Coordinates of C-alpha atoms in Angstrom, one line a residue:
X1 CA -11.6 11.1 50.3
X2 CA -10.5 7.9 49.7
X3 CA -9.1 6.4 46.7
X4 CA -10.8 4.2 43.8
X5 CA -10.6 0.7 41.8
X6 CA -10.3 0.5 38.1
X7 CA -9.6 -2.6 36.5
X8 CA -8.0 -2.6 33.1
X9 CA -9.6 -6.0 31.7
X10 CA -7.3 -5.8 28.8
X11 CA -4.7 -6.3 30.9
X12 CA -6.5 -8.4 33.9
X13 CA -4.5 -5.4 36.4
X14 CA -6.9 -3.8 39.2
X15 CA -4.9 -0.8 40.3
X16 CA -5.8 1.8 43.0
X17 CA -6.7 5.6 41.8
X18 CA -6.8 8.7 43.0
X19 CA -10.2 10.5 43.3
X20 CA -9.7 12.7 39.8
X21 CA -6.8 11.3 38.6
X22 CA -6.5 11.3 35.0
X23 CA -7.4 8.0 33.3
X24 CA -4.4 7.8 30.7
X25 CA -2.4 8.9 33.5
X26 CA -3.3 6.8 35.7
X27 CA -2.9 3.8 32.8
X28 CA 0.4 5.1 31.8
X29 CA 1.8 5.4 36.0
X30 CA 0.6 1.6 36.7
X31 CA 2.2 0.4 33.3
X32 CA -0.9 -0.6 31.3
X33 CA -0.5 0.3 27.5
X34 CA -3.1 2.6 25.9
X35 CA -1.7 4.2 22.4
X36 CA -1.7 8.1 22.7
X37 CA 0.7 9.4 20.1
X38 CA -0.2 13.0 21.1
X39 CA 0.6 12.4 24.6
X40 CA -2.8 12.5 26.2
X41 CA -3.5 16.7 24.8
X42 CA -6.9 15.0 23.0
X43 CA -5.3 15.3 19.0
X44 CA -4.5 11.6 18.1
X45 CA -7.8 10.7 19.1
X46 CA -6.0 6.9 19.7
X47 CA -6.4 6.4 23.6
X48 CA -10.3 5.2 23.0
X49 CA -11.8 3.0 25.9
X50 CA -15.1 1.6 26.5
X51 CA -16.3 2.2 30.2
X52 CA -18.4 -1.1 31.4
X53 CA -21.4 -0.6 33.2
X54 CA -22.9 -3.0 35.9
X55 CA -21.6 -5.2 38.4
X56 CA -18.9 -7.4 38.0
X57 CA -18.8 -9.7 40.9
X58 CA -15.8 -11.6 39.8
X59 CA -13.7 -8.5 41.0
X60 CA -15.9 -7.5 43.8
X61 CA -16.7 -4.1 42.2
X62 CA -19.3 -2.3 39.8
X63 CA -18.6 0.6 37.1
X64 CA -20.9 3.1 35.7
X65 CA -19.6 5.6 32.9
X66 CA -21.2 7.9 34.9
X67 CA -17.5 7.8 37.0
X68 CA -15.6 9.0 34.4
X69 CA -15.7 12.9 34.3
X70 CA -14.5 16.2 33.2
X71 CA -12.0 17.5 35.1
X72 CA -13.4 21.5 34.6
X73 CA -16.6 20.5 34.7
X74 CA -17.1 17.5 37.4
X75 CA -19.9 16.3 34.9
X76 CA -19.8 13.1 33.2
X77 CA -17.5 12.7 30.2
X78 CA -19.3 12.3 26.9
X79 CA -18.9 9.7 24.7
X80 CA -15.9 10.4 22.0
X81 CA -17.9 8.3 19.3
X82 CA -20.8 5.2 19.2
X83 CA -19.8 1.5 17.9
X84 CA -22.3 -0.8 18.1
X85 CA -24.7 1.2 20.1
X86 CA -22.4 1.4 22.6
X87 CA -20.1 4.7 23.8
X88 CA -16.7 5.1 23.6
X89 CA -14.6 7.7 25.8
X90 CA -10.9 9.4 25.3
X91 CA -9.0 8.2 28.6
X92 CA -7.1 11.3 28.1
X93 CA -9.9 13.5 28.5
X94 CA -11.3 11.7 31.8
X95 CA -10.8 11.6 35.3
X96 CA -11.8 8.6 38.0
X97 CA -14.4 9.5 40.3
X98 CA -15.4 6.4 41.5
X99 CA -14.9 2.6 40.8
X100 CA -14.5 1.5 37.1
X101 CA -14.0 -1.7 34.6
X102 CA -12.1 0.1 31.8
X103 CA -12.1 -1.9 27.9
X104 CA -9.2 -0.7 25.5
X105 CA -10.6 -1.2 21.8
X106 CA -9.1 -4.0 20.4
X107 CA -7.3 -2.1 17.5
X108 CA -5.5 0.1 20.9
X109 CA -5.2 -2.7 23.1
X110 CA -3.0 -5.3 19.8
X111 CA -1.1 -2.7 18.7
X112 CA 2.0 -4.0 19.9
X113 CA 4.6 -3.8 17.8
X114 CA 6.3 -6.3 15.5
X115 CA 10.2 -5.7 15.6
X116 CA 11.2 -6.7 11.9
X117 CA 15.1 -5.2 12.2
X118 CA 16.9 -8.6 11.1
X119 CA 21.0 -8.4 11.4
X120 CA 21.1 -12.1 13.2
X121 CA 23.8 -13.9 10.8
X122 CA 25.7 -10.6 9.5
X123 CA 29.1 -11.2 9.8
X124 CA 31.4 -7.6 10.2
X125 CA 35.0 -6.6 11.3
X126 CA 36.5 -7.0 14.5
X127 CA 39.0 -5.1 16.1
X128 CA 39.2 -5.3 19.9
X129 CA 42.6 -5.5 21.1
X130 CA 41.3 -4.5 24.3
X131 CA 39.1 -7.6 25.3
X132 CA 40.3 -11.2 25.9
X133 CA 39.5 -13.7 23.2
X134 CA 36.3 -15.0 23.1
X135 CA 34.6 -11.7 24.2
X136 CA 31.1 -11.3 23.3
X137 CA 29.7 -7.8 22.6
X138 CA 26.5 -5.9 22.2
X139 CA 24.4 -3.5 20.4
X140 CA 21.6 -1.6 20.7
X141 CA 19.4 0.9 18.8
X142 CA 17.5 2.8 20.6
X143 CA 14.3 3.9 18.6
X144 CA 11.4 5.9 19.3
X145 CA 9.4 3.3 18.8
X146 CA 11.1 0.0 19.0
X147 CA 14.8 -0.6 20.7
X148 CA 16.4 -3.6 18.9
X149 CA 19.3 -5.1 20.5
X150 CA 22.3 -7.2 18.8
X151 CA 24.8 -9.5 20.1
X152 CA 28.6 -10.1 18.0
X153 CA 31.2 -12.9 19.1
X154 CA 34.3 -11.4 18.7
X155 CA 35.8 -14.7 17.7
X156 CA 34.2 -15.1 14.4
X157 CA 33.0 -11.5 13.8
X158 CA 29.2 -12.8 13.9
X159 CA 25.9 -11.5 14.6
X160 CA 24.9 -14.4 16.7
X161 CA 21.7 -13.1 18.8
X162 CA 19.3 -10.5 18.5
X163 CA 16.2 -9.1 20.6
X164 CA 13.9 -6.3 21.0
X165 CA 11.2 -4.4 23.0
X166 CA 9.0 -1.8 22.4
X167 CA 10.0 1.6 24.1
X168 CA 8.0 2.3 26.8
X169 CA 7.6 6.2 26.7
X170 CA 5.3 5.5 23.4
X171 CA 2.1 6.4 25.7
X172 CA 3.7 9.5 26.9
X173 CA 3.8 10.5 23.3
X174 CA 4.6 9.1 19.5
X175 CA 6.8 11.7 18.4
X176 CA 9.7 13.0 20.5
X177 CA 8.4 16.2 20.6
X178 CA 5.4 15.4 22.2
X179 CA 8.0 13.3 24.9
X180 CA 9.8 16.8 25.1
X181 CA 6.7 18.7 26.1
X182 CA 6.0 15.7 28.7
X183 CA 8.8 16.6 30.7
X184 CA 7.8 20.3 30.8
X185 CA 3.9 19.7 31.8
X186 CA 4.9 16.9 34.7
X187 CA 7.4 17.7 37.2
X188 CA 8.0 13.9 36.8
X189 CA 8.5 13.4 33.6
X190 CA 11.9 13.9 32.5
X191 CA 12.8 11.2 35.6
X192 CA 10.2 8.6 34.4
X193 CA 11.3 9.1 30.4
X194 CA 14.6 8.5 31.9
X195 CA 14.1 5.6 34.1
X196 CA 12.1 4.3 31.3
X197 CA 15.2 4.5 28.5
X198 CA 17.3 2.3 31.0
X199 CA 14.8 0.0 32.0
X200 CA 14.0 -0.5 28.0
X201 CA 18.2 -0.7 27.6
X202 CA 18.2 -3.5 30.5
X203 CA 15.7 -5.7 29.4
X204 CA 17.0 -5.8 25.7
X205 CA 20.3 -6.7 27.2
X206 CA 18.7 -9.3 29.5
X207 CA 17.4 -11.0 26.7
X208 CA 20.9 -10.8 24.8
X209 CA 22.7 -12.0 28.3
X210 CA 20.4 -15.0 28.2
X211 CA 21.1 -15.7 24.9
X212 CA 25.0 -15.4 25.8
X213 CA 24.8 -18.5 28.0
X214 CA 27.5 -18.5 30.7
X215 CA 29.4 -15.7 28.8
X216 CA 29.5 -12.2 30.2
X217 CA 28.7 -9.0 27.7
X218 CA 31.8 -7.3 28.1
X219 CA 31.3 -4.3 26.2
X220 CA 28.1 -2.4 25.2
X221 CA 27.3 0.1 22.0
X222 CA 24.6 2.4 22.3
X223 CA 22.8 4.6 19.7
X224 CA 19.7 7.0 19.1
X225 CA 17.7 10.1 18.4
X226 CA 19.1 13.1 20.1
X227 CA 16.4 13.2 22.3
X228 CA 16.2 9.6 23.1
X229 CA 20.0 9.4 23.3
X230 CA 19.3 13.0 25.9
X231 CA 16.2 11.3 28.5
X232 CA 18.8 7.9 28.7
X233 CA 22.0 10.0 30.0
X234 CA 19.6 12.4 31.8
X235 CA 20.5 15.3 30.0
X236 CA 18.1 18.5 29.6
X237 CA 15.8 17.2 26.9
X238 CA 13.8 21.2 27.2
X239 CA 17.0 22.4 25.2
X240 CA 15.9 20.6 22.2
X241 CA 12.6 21.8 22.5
X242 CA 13.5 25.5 21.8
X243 CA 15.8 27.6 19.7
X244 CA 18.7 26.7 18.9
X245 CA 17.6 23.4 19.2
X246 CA 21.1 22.3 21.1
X247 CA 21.5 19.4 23.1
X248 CA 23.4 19.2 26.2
X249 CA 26.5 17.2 24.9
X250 CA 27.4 15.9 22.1
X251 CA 30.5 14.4 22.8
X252 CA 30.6 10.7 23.0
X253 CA 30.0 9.1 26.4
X254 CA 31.8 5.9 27.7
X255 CA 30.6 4.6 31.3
X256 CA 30.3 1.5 32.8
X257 CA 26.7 -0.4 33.0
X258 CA 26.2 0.4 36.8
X259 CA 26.7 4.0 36.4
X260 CA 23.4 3.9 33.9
X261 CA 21.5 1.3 36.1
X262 CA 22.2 -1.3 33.6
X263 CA 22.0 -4.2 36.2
X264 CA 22.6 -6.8 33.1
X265 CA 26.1 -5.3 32.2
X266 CA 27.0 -3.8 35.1
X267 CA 30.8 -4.0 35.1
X268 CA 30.9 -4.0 31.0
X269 CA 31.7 -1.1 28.8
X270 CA 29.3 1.2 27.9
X271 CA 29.5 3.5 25.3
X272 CA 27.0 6.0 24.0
X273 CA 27.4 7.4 20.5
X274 CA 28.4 11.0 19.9
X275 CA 25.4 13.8 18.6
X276 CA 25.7 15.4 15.6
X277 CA 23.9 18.1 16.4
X278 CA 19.9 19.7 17.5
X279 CA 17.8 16.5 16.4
X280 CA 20.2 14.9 14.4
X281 CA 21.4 11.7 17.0
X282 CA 23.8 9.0 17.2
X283 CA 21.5 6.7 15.2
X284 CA 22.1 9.0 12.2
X285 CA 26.3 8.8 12.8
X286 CA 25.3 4.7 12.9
X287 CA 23.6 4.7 10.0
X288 CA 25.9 6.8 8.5
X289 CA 28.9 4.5 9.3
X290 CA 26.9 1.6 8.4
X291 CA 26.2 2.3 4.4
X292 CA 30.0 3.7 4.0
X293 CA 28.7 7.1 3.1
X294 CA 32.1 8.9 4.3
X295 CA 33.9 6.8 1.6
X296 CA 31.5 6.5 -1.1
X297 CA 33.0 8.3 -4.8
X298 CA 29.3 9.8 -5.8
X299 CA 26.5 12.0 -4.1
X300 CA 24.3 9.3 -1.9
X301 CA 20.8 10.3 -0.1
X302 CA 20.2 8.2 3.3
X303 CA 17.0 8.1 4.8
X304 CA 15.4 7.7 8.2
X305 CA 11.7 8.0 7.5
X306 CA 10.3 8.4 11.0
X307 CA 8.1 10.8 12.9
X308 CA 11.5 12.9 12.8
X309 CA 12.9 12.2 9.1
X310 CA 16.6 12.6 8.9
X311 CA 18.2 13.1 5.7
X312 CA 21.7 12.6 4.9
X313 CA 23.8 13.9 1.6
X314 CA 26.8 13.8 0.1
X315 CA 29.8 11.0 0.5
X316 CA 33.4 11.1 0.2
X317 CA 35.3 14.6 1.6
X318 CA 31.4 15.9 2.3
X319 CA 28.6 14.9 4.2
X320 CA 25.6 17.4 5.1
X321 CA 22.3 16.4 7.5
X322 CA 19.2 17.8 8.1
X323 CA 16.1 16.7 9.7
X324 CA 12.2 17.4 8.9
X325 CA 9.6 17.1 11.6
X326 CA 7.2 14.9 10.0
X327 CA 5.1 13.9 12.9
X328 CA 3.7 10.2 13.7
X329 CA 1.9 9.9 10.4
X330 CA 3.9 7.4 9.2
X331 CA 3.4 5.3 11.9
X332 CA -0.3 5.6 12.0
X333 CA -0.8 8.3 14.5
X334 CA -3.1 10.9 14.1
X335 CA -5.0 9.0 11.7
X336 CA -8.5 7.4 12.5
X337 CA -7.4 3.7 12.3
X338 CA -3.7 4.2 12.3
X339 CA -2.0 1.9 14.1
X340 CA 2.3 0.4 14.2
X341 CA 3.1 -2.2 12.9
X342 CA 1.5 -5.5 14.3
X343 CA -0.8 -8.1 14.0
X344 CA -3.6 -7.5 12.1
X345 CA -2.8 -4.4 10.8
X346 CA -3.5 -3.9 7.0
X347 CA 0.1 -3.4 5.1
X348 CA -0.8 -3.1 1.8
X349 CA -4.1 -1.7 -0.3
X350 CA -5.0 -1.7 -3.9
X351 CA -8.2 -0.5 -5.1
X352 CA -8.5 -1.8 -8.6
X353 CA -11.3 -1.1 -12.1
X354 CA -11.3 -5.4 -12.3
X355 CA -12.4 -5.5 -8.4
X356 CA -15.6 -4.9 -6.6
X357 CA -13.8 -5.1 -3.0
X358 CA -10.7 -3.9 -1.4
X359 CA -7.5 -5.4 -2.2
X360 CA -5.4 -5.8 1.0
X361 CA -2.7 -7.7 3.1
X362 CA -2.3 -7.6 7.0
X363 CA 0.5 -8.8 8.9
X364 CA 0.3 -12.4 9.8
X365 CA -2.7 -12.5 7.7
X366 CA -5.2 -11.7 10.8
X367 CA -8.4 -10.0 10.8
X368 CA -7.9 -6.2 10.0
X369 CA -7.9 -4.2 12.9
X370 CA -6.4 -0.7 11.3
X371 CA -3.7 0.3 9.3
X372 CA 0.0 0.8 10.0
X373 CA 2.4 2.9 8.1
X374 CA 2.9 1.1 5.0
X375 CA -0.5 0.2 4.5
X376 CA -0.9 4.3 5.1
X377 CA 1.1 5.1 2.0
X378 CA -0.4 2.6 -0.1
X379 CA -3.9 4.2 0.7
X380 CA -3.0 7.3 -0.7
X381 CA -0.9 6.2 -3.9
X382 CA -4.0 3.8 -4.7
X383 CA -6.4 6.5 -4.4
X384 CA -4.6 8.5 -6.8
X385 CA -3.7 6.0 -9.4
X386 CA -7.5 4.8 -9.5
X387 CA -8.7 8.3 -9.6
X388 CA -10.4 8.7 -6.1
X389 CA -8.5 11.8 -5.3
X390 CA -7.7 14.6 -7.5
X391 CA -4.0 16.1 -7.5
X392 CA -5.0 18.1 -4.4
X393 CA -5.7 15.0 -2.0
X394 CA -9.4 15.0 -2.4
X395 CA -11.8 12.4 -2.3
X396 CA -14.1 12.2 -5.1
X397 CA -17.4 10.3 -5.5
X398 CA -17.0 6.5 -6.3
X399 CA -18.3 3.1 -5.0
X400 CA -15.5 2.8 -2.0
X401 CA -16.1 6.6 -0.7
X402 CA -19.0 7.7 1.3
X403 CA -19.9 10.4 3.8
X404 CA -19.8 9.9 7.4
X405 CA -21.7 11.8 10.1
X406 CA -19.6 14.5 10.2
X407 CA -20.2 15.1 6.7
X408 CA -16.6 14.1 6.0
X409 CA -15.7 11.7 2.9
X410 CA -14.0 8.5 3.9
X411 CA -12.8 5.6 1.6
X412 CA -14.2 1.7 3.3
X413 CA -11.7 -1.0 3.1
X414 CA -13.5 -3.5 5.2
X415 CA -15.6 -4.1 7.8
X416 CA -18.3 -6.2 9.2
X417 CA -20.6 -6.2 6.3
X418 CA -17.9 -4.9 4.0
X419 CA -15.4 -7.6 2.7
X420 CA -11.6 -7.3 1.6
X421 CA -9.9 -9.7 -0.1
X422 CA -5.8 -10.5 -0.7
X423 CA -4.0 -10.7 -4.0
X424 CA -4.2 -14.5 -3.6
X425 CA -8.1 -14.6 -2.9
X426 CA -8.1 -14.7 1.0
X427 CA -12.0 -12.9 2.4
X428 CA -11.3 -10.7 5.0
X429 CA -14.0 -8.9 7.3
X430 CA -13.5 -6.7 10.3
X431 CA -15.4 -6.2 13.7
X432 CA -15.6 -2.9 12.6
X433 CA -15.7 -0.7 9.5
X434 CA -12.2 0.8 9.1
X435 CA -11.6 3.6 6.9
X436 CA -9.1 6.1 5.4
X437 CA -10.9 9.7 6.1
X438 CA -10.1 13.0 3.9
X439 CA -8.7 13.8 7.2
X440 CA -6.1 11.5 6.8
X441 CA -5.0 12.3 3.5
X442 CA -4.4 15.5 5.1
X443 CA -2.3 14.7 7.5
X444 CA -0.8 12.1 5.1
X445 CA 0.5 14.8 2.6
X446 CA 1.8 17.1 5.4
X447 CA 3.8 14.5 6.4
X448 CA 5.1 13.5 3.1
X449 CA 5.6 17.5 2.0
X450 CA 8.3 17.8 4.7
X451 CA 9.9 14.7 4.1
X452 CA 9.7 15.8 0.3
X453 CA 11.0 19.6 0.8
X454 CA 14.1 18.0 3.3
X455 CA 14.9 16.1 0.1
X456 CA 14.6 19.2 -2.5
X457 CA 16.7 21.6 -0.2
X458 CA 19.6 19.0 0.7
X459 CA 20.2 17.9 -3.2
X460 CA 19.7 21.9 -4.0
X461 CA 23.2 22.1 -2.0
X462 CA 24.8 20.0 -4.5
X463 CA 23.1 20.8 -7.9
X464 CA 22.0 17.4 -9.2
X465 CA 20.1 14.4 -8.7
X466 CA 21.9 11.9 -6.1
X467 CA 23.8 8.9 -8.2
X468 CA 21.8 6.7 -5.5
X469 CA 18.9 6.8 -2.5
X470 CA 19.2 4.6 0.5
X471 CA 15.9 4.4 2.5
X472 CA 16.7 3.1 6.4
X473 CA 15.2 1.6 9.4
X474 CA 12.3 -0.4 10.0
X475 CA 9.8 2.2 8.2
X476 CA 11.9 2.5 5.2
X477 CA 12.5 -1.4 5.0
X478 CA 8.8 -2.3 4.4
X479 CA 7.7 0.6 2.1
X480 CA 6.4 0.0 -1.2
X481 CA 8.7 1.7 -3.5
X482 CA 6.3 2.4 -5.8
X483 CA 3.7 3.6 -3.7
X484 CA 6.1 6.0 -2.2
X485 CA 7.0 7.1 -5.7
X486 CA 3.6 7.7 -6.6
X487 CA 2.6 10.2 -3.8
X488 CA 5.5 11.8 -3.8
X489 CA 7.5 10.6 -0.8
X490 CA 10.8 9.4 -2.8
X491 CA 12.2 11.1 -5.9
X492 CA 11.3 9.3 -9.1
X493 CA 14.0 7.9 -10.4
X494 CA 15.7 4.5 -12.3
X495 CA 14.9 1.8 -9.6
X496 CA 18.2 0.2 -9.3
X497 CA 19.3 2.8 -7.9
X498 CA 16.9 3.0 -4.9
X499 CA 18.0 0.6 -2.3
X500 CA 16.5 -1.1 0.8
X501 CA 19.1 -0.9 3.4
X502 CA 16.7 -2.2 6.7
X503 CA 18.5 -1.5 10.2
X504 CA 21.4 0.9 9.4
X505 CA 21.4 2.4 12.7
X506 CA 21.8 -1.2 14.1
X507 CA 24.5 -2.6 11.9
X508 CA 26.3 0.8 12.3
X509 CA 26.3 -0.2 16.6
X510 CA 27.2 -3.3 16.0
X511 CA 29.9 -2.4 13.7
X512 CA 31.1 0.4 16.4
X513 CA 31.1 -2.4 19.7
X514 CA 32.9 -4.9 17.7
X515 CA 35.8 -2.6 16.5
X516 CA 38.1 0.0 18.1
X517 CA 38.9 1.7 14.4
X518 CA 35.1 1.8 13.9
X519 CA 34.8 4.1 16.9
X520 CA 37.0 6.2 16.2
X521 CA 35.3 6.5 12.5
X522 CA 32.3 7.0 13.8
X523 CA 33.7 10.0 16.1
X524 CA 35.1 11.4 12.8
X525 CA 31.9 11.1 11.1
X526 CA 30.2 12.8 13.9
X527 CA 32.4 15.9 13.9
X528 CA 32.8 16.2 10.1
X529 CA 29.2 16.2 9.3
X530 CA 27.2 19.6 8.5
X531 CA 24.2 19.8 9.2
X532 CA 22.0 22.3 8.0
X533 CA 19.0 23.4 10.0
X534 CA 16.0 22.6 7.3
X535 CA 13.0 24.3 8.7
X536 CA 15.3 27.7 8.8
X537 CA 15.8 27.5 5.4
X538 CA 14.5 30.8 3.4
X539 CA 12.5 28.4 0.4
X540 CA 11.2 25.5 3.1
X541 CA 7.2 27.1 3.5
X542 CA 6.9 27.8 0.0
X543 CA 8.4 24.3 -0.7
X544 CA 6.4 23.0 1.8
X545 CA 2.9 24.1 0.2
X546 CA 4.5 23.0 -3.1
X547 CA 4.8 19.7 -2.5
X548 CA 1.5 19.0 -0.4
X549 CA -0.3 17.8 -3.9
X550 CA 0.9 14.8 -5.3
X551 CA 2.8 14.1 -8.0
X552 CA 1.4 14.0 -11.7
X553 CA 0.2 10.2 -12.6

C-alpha cells in the first residue's frame, strides 16, 4: 500500500506517512512540535489538531477528516471537542489513512518556551590551573524542559554569554516518567531520547561557540535530572522506572566532546556531574553547591519545583534530599488550557469584589492563549481568597463560574465575548474562552499536596521550622510568593526569609567548569548527601490526603 502526505501547516513541512501510522508519532519522528505532556497515552488531552477538509491546490493534495482513524476500529476518529462549529481531534489517538492538511491550535502550536534563567554578568571564582590563560569555559543545565547554556572567561571570572533551547523530548512526554515509559513502549526510544539529549547539548554549545568568536570552548560542565543526566550518557533509564529506583552510575563522568557526539567541543573537556541517588540528579548537587548549603551555620530548605520536586535540607555537617513526583501541573500539563511559559500565556490572575472582569497579565502582554504555571497557582490562591472555592477545592456559584457541557463547573477568565483586563487597565480578549475547570483544581492540589508532604517529612527530620527557604529554577523564580503561600505550596512563614534564588542548577555548573576546587566540592557534596526516599515514608499517604485542602485564609 503505498504511503501518504500530511502537511503540518503550522509548520509549512509536507512529510511522507505510513498508511496507519500514528499522527503524534508521525509529528514527533519528522520533528514537528505538538505538546503532549502524557506522551501520546490520551491523559493530557494537549496534542489537539484541527483536520482541514477540501482541496488545497497550493500543495497539490486534498484532506478529509474522514482520513484520520482509529487504529482498533479502522473507523473515523471522532472529534475530541467543537470550537467554533468546527471539530477538533487528539493526534495521539489517530492514525493516517490517507492524505491530510493537519492545524495545531494556536495555544499548542505558540507554546514555545521563554527561557528566563539569567546568569549573563555573574562574576564567580576561577581556579583552572589546568588550562592556558585566556581559556573560555562552559556550562550547561540540562532541564526537562528547557536546557540553558553559560559561557565563563577564565580571565576575569565572568559570565560573559548565555543561550538556550527547548528540550526536544517534551513531545515524547512532560514529565520524565512519562519519557521513561517511552523507552519501554518503543524499541526506539531510549536511542532517540538519547540522540535527542546530545543534539539539545550541541546546539546550546553552538550558540555559546558563536558567541566565543575565534576562541575555542576548552572545557565543558554538564548537569541534570537523573534521568535526563541517564538518556544523555546512554545509560538504562528502565532502572529508574522501577524499584529501587537506582541509576546506572552515579559516579561522575569526564569524556571528551567527540565521545558524546558533541561536534561543537569535540576535543574539549567534558564533564558530567555525579548522581546523588534514584531521581535525585546532578542539577540538585549544582544547586546545592550553588546557594553554599554545605557551609551554611542554620537549617536551609532548597527547592526545585518541577514536574519532579526535589527538596533539600539541612547545611553545614548535614545535608538530606528527597524528591516528590509532582507531575507536569506546574507547568500546565494536564490542565485544559495549561500551557509553559510563553507568549501569550496568562501569568498572573486576580479575581477581585471592586471588579466585574478578570484581572490578569500574559507574558509580553499578547492576547491570552492559556495559562502557564504561575498563572496556574495564582488561579487557585485567587479562588480561595475571593471565596469561589471552599477549603476542599470546590467551585462554588458566583458570576465568573458556570457549568460546561459536561456538567463540570469552570471559572472564565476571558474569551471572545468575555474581557480581561491588567492591573494597569489594558482590555484583553481571547479567540477562545479559556477557563480553569474543577478538574484542574484537582489536579492543582495533588500536585501541590506532594510538594507540601516532601516539605513536612524532610523538616520532621530535624524538629523545627528551617531558619530560611530557597525556592530554585525557572518555576520557582517567577512564582508569586504569596500565592504559593496561600494554597499551600510554601510554608507560611516571615517573608525575608523566603528567597528567590532563579538558576541554581546553572550558577552551580558554571561555578564547577570554572574551578578545579569546585569540582571536587561538588563530588563531596554528592557523596555526603542522604537522601531519603519520600514516597516510602510510613506518614507520606496520610500526609498526602492532609494537605490536599488548602490552607485556612
Amino acid at each position: 500500500m503505498r504511503g501518504f502526505r500530511v502537511w503540518f501547516k503550522n509548520a509549512d513541512k509536507v512529510v511522507n506517512a505510513s498508511p496507519g501510522e500514528n499522527l503524534l508519532r508521525l509529528a514527533q519522528r519528522v520533528g514537528v512540535h505538538i505538546d503532549s505532556s502524557c506522551g501520546g497515552n490520551g491523559s493530557c488531552k494537549q496534542c489537539r489538531v484541527r483536520v482541514c477538509k477540501g482541496p488545497f491546490p497550493e500543495k497539490m493534495m486534498a484532506s478529509d477528516p474522514a482520513r484520520l482513524v482509529d487504529a482498533s476500529t479502522g473507523a473515523p476518529v471522532a472529534p475530541h471537542e467543537l470550537v467554533g462549529g468546527e471539530g477538533l481531534h487528539l493526534a495521539c489517538r489517530g492514525c493516517v489513512m490517507g492524505d491530510l492538511v493537519i492545524e495545531a491550535m494556536p495555544r499548542v502550536s505558540q507554546a514555545r518556551t521563554l527561557v528566563r534563567k539569567q546568569l549573563k554578568g555573574r562574576k564567580i571564582s576561577v581556579d583552572r590551573p589546568d588550562l592556558p590563560r585566556g581559556s573560555l569555559v562552559a556550562a550547561v543545565d540540562m532541564g526537562s524542559t528547557t536546557l540553558a547554556g553559560y559561557l565563563v572567561d577564565l580571565d576575569s571570572g565572568e559570565i560573559v554569554a548565555q543561550a538556550s533551547r527547548e528540550n526536544s523530548q517534551i513531545p515524547f512526554g512532560g514529565d520524565i516518567l512519562t519519557r521513561v515509559s517511552h523507552t519501554e513502549r518503543y524499541q526506539d526510544g531510549a536511542s532517540l531520547l538519547k540522540r535527542l539529549a546530545r543534539e539539545d547539548v550541541n546546539a546550546v554549545l553552538e550558540l555559546l561557540a558563536r558567541q566565543a568568536g575565534k576562541r575555542a570552548i576548552a572545557s565543558v560542565a554538564l548537569c541534570g535530572n537523573s534521568v535526563i543526566q541517564s538518556l544523555f550518557m546512554g545509560w538504562d533509564v528502565l532502572r529508574l522506572g522501577s524499584h529501587p529506583f537506582e541509576p546506572e552510575s552515579v559516579q561522575p563522568q569526564l569524556l571528551k566532546g567527540c565521545d558524546l557526539d558533541l561536534s561543537s567541543v569535540s576535543d574539549a573537556e567534558v564533564y558530567v556531574f555525579p548522581l546523588e541517588a534514584g531521581f535525585i540528579g546532578g542539577d540538585n548537587v549544582a544547586a546545592i553547591l550553588a546557594e553554599g548549603l554545605d557551609a551554611f551555620d542554620g537549617l536551609a530548605m532548597l527547592m526545585d519545583i518541577g514536574t519532579n520536586a526535589e527538596i533539600v535540607c539541612g547545611g553545614r555537617g548535614k545535608l538530606l534530599v528527597g524528591s516528590t513526583p509532582t507531575g507536569p501541573a506546574f507547568e500546565g500539563g494536564q490542565m485544559q488550557f495549561g500551557m509553559r511559559a510563553s507568549r501569550g500565556a496568562i501569568d498572573s490572575v486576580q479575581w477581585l469584589p471592586s471588579k466585574t472582569r478578570t484581572v490578569l497579565t500574559t507574558i509580553g502582554n499578547q492576547t491570552p492563549v492559556g495559562i502557564c504555571g504561575s498563572g496556574i497557582i495564582d488561579c487557585l490562591a485567587s479562588l480561595w481568597r475571593a471565596g469561589m472555592c471552599d477549603q476542599d477545592g470546590k467551585l462554588l456559584e458566583g458570576r465568573f463560574v458556570r457549568e460546561n457541557a459536561q456538567g463540570m463547573r469552570e471559572v472564565l477568565l476571558v474569551g471572545p465575548r468575555a474581557e480581561a483586563v491588567s492591573p494597569d487597565g489594558v482590555i484583553f480578549l481571547a479567540n477562545q474562552d479559556i477557563v480553569f475547570t474543577q478538574k484542574d483544581v484537582r489536579e492543582l492540589q495533588l500536585a501541590k499536596a506532594a510538594l507540601a508532604t516532601g516539605e513536612e517529612l524532610m523538616l520532621k527530620k530535624f524538629g523545627r521550622e528551617p531558619d530560611k527557604v530557597i525556592l530554585a529554577g525557572g518555576f520557582g523564580s517567577y512564582l508569586d510568593v504569596e500565592s504559593a503561600i496561600a494554597i499551600g505550596l510554601i510554608p507560611d512563614m516571615p517573608r525575608e526569609r523566603i528567597e528567590v534564588a532563579g538558576n541554581s542548577a546553572g550558577l552551580g555548573a558554571c561555578m564547577v567548569a570554572a574551578s578545579l576546587s569546585a569540582r571536587t566540592r561538588a563530588e563531596k557534596i554528592a557523596r555526603s548527601t542522604v537522601h531519603v526516599p519520600l514516597p516510602d515514608e510510613p506518614e507520606f499517604q496520610d500526609l498526602l490526603l492532609k494537605h490536599i485542602a488548602l490552607p485556612p485564609r
